[in-house]
Amino acid sequence: MKRISYSGASFLTADRVADSLLLLVAAIRDHHGAEVVELPAVGFGGEPVVVQLVVGPASEIISMSEGTPEAETGSTEPDTTEVVDYLRGRIQNLSLTPRLTLFETKADPDSLGWDDLDLA
């Protein structure tokens, strides 16, 4: 289990979720966007909870290892298969999206063929 610290609060979640969340934030950084994600977590009393976060390029997230929930609260780690698959899918989609450089986005007016148009 890892504790995620975000916006002055923290929550406990599975290692795979924490690791995938950090990779997603790093991938979003390159695309200047933001996303809302829902993550399974363990509440203060050991009960399963859902945490919602808005993550984007300016997100400052810390993930640190922590003892297993059984040792602390008597609860078990939440099922994270779906959320990890979702996070990793988003990471893959973001990494496949091409980003144009400034050079690639500058258009050469002479190459557009506007002078060739017969507007008369």
mmCIF file of C-alpha atoms in Angstrom:
data_model
loop_
_atom_site.group_PDB
_atom_site.id
_atom_site.type_symbol
_atom_site.label_atom_id
_atom_site.label_comp_id
_atom_site.label_asym_id
_atom_site.label_seq_id
_atom_site.Cartn_x
_atom_site.Cartn_y
_atom_site.Cartn_z
ATOM 1 C CA MET A 1 0.000 0.000 0.000
ATOM 2 C CA LYS A 2 1.078 3.556 -0.670
ATOM 3 C CA ARG A 3 -0.086 6.843 0.765
ATOM 4 C CA ILE A 4 -0.813 9.544 -1.812
ATOM 5 C CA SER A 5 -0.464 13.137 -0.630
ATOM 6 C CA TYR A 6 -2.407 15.651 -2.699
ATOM 7 C CA SER A 7 -3.657 19.186 -1.960
ATOM 8 C CA GLY A 8 -2.932 18.959 1.746
ATOM 9 C CA ALA A 9 -4.791 15.672 2.225
ATOM 10 C CA SER A 10 -3.698 12.076 1.880
ATOM 11 C CA PHE A 11 -5.190 8.659 1.271
ATOM 12 C CA LEU A 12 -4.053 5.059 1.215
ATOM 13 C CA THR A 13 -4.323 3.001 -1.983
ATOM 14 C CA ALA A 14 -2.791 -0.023 -3.660
ATOM 15 C CA ASP A 15 0.782 0.194 -4.957
ATOM 16 C CA ARG A 16 -0.326 -0.381 -8.558
ATOM 17 C CA VAL A 17 -2.856 2.468 -8.377
ATOM 18 C CA ALA A 18 -0.335 4.883 -6.859
ATOM 19 C CA ASP A 19 2.317 4.003 -9.424
ATOM 20 C CA SER A 20 -0.140 4.301 -12.335
ATOM 21 C CA LEU A 21 -1.451 7.642 -11.044
ATOM 22 C CA LEU A 22 2.052 9.116 -10.984
ATOM 23 C CA LEU A 23 2.727 7.875 -14.519
ATOM 24 C CA LEU A 24 -0.574 9.389 -15.702
ATOM 25 C CA VAL A 25 0.274 12.782 -14.186
ATOM 26 C CA ALA A 26 3.662 12.670 -15.919
ATOM 27 C CA ALA A 27 1.966 11.825 -19.246
ATOM 28 C CA ILE A 28 -0.630 14.600 -18.826
ATOM 29 C CA ARG A 29 2.166 17.092 -18.191
ATOM 30 C CA ASP A 30 3.303 16.736 -21.789
ATOM 31 C CA HIS A 31 -0.190 17.476 -23.128
ATOM 32 C CA HIS A 32 -1.153 20.469 -20.963
ATOM 33 C CA GLY A 33 -4.536 19.024 -20.018
ATOM 34 C CA ALA A 34 -6.312 17.973 -16.860
ATOM 35 C CA GLU A 35 -8.454 14.964 -16.000
ATOM 36 C CA VAL A 36 -10.720 13.804 -13.222
ATOM 37 C CA VAL A 37 -9.849 10.342 -11.927
ATOM 38 C CA GLU A 38 -11.590 8.158 -9.362
ATOM 39 C CA LEU A 39 -9.408 5.842 -7.319
ATOM 40 C CA PRO A 40 -10.197 3.109 -4.816
ATOM 41 C CA ALA A 41 -8.697 3.857 -1.421
ATOM 42 C CA VAL A 42 -8.843 2.824 2.212
ATOM 43 C CA GLY A 43 -10.601 5.221 4.597
ATOM 44 C CA PHE A 44 -9.396 6.182 8.066
ATOM 45 C CA GLY A 45 -11.428 3.389 9.642
ATOM 46 C CA GLY A 46 -10.215 0.779 7.154
ATOM 47 C CA GLU A 47 -13.350 0.904 5.010
ATOM 48 C CA PRO A 48 -13.122 1.056 1.204
ATOM 49 C CA VAL A 49 -13.695 4.563 -0.197
ATOM 50 C CA VAL A 50 -13.463 6.249 -3.586
ATOM 51 C CA VAL A 51 -11.228 9.303 -3.960
ATOM 52 C CA GLN A 52 -11.763 11.800 -6.787
ATOM 53 C CA LEU A 53 -8.842 13.918 -7.985
ATOM 54 C CA VAL A 54 -8.330 16.500 -10.691
ATOM 55 C CA VAL A 55 -4.854 15.869 -12.050
ATOM 56 C CA GLY A 56 -3.002 17.979 -14.550
ATOM 57 C CA PRO A 57 0.367 19.457 -15.448
ATOM 58 C CA ALA A 58 0.639 21.378 -12.173
ATOM 59 C CA SER A 59 -0.362 18.471 -9.926
ATOM 60 C CA GLU A 60 2.011 17.998 -7.037
ATOM 61 C CA ILE A 61 1.506 14.429 -5.907
ATOM 62 C CA ILE A 62 3.635 12.439 -3.510
ATOM 63 C CA SER A 63 3.419 8.659 -3.193
ATOM 64 C CA MET A 64 5.069 6.876 -0.284
ATOM 65 C CA SER A 65 5.064 3.254 0.816
ATOM 66 C CA GLU A 66 3.095 2.458 3.911
ATOM 67 C CA GLY A 67 2.300 -0.681 5.859
ATOM 68 C CA THR A 68 -0.362 -3.041 4.631
ATOM 69 C CA PRO A 69 -3.924 -2.151 5.597
ATOM 70 C CA GLU A 70 -4.277 -5.413 7.529
ATOM 71 C CA ALA A 71 -1.488 -4.358 9.855
ATOM 72 C CA GLU A 72 -2.986 -0.909 10.441
ATOM 73 C CA THR A 73 -6.737 -1.244 10.209
ATOM 74 C CA GLY A 74 -7.639 -4.882 9.782
ATOM 75 C CA SER A 75 -8.938 -4.245 6.243
ATOM 76 C CA THR A 76 -7.713 -5.674 2.964
ATOM 77 C CA GLU A 77 -6.406 -3.926 -0.125
ATOM 78 C CA PRO A 78 -9.202 -2.824 -2.500
ATOM 79 C CA ASP A 79 -9.629 -4.457 -5.917
ATOM 80 C CA THR A 80 -7.778 -2.203 -8.319
ATOM 81 C CA THR A 81 -7.813 -4.105 -11.600
ATOM 82 C CA GLU A 82 -10.272 -1.816 -13.413
ATOM 83 C CA VAL A 83 -8.769 1.472 -12.271
ATOM 84 C CA VAL A 84 -5.205 0.370 -13.065
ATOM 85 C CA ASP A 85 -6.308 -0.757 -16.539
ATOM 86 C CA TYR A 86 -8.028 2.614 -17.067
ATOM 87 C CA LEU A 87 -5.031 4.649 -15.878
ATOM 88 C CA ARG A 88 -2.598 2.653 -17.990
ATOM 89 C CA GLY A 89 -4.903 2.982 -21.009
ATOM 90 C CA ARG A 90 -4.961 6.767 -20.596
ATOM 91 C CA ILE A 91 -1.172 6.813 -20.291
ATOM 92 C CA GLN A 92 -0.873 4.800 -23.496
ATOM 93 C CA ASN A 93 -3.334 7.055 -25.351
ATOM 94 C CA LEU A 94 -1.505 10.176 -24.221
ATOM 95 C CA SER A 95 1.849 8.779 -25.250
ATOM 96 C CA LEU A 96 0.511 7.937 -28.729
ATOM 97 C CA THR A 97 -0.886 11.438 -29.319
ATOM 98 C CA PRO A 98 1.615 13.378 -31.417
ATOM 99 C CA ARG A 99 2.606 16.842 -30.266
ATOM 100 C CA LEU A 100 3.607 19.307 -32.925
ATOM 101 C CA THR A 101 6.674 21.432 -32.385
ATOM 102 C CA LEU A 102 6.605 25.168 -33.028
ATOM 103 C CA PHE A 103 8.436 24.587 -36.312
ATOM 104 C CA GLU A 104 5.804 22.077 -37.444
ATOM 105 C CA THR A 105 2.892 24.386 -36.610
ATOM 106 C CA LYS A 106 4.185 27.395 -38.546
ATOM 107 C CA ALA A 107 2.563 27.506 -41.964
ATOM 108 C CA ASP A 108 4.407 28.852 -44.979
ATOM 109 C CA PRO A 109 1.818 31.020 -46.789
ATOM 110 C CA ASP A 110 3.535 30.437 -50.127
ATOM 111 C CA SER A 111 3.133 26.680 -49.758
ATOM 112 C CA LEU A 112 -0.628 26.850 -49.165
ATOM 113 C CA GLY A 113 -1.444 27.561 -52.812
ATOM 114 C CA TRP A 114 -3.691 30.541 -52.086
ATOM 115 C CA ASP A 115 -2.245 32.416 -55.054
ATOM 116 C CA ASP A 116 -3.375 29.559 -57.294
ATOM 117 C CA LEU A 117 -7.058 30.033 -56.438
ATOM 118 C CA ASP A 118 -9.163 31.451 -59.265
ATOM 119 C CA LEU A 119 -11.440 33.817 -57.381
ATOM 120 C CA ALA A 120 -12.456 35.953 -60.384
#
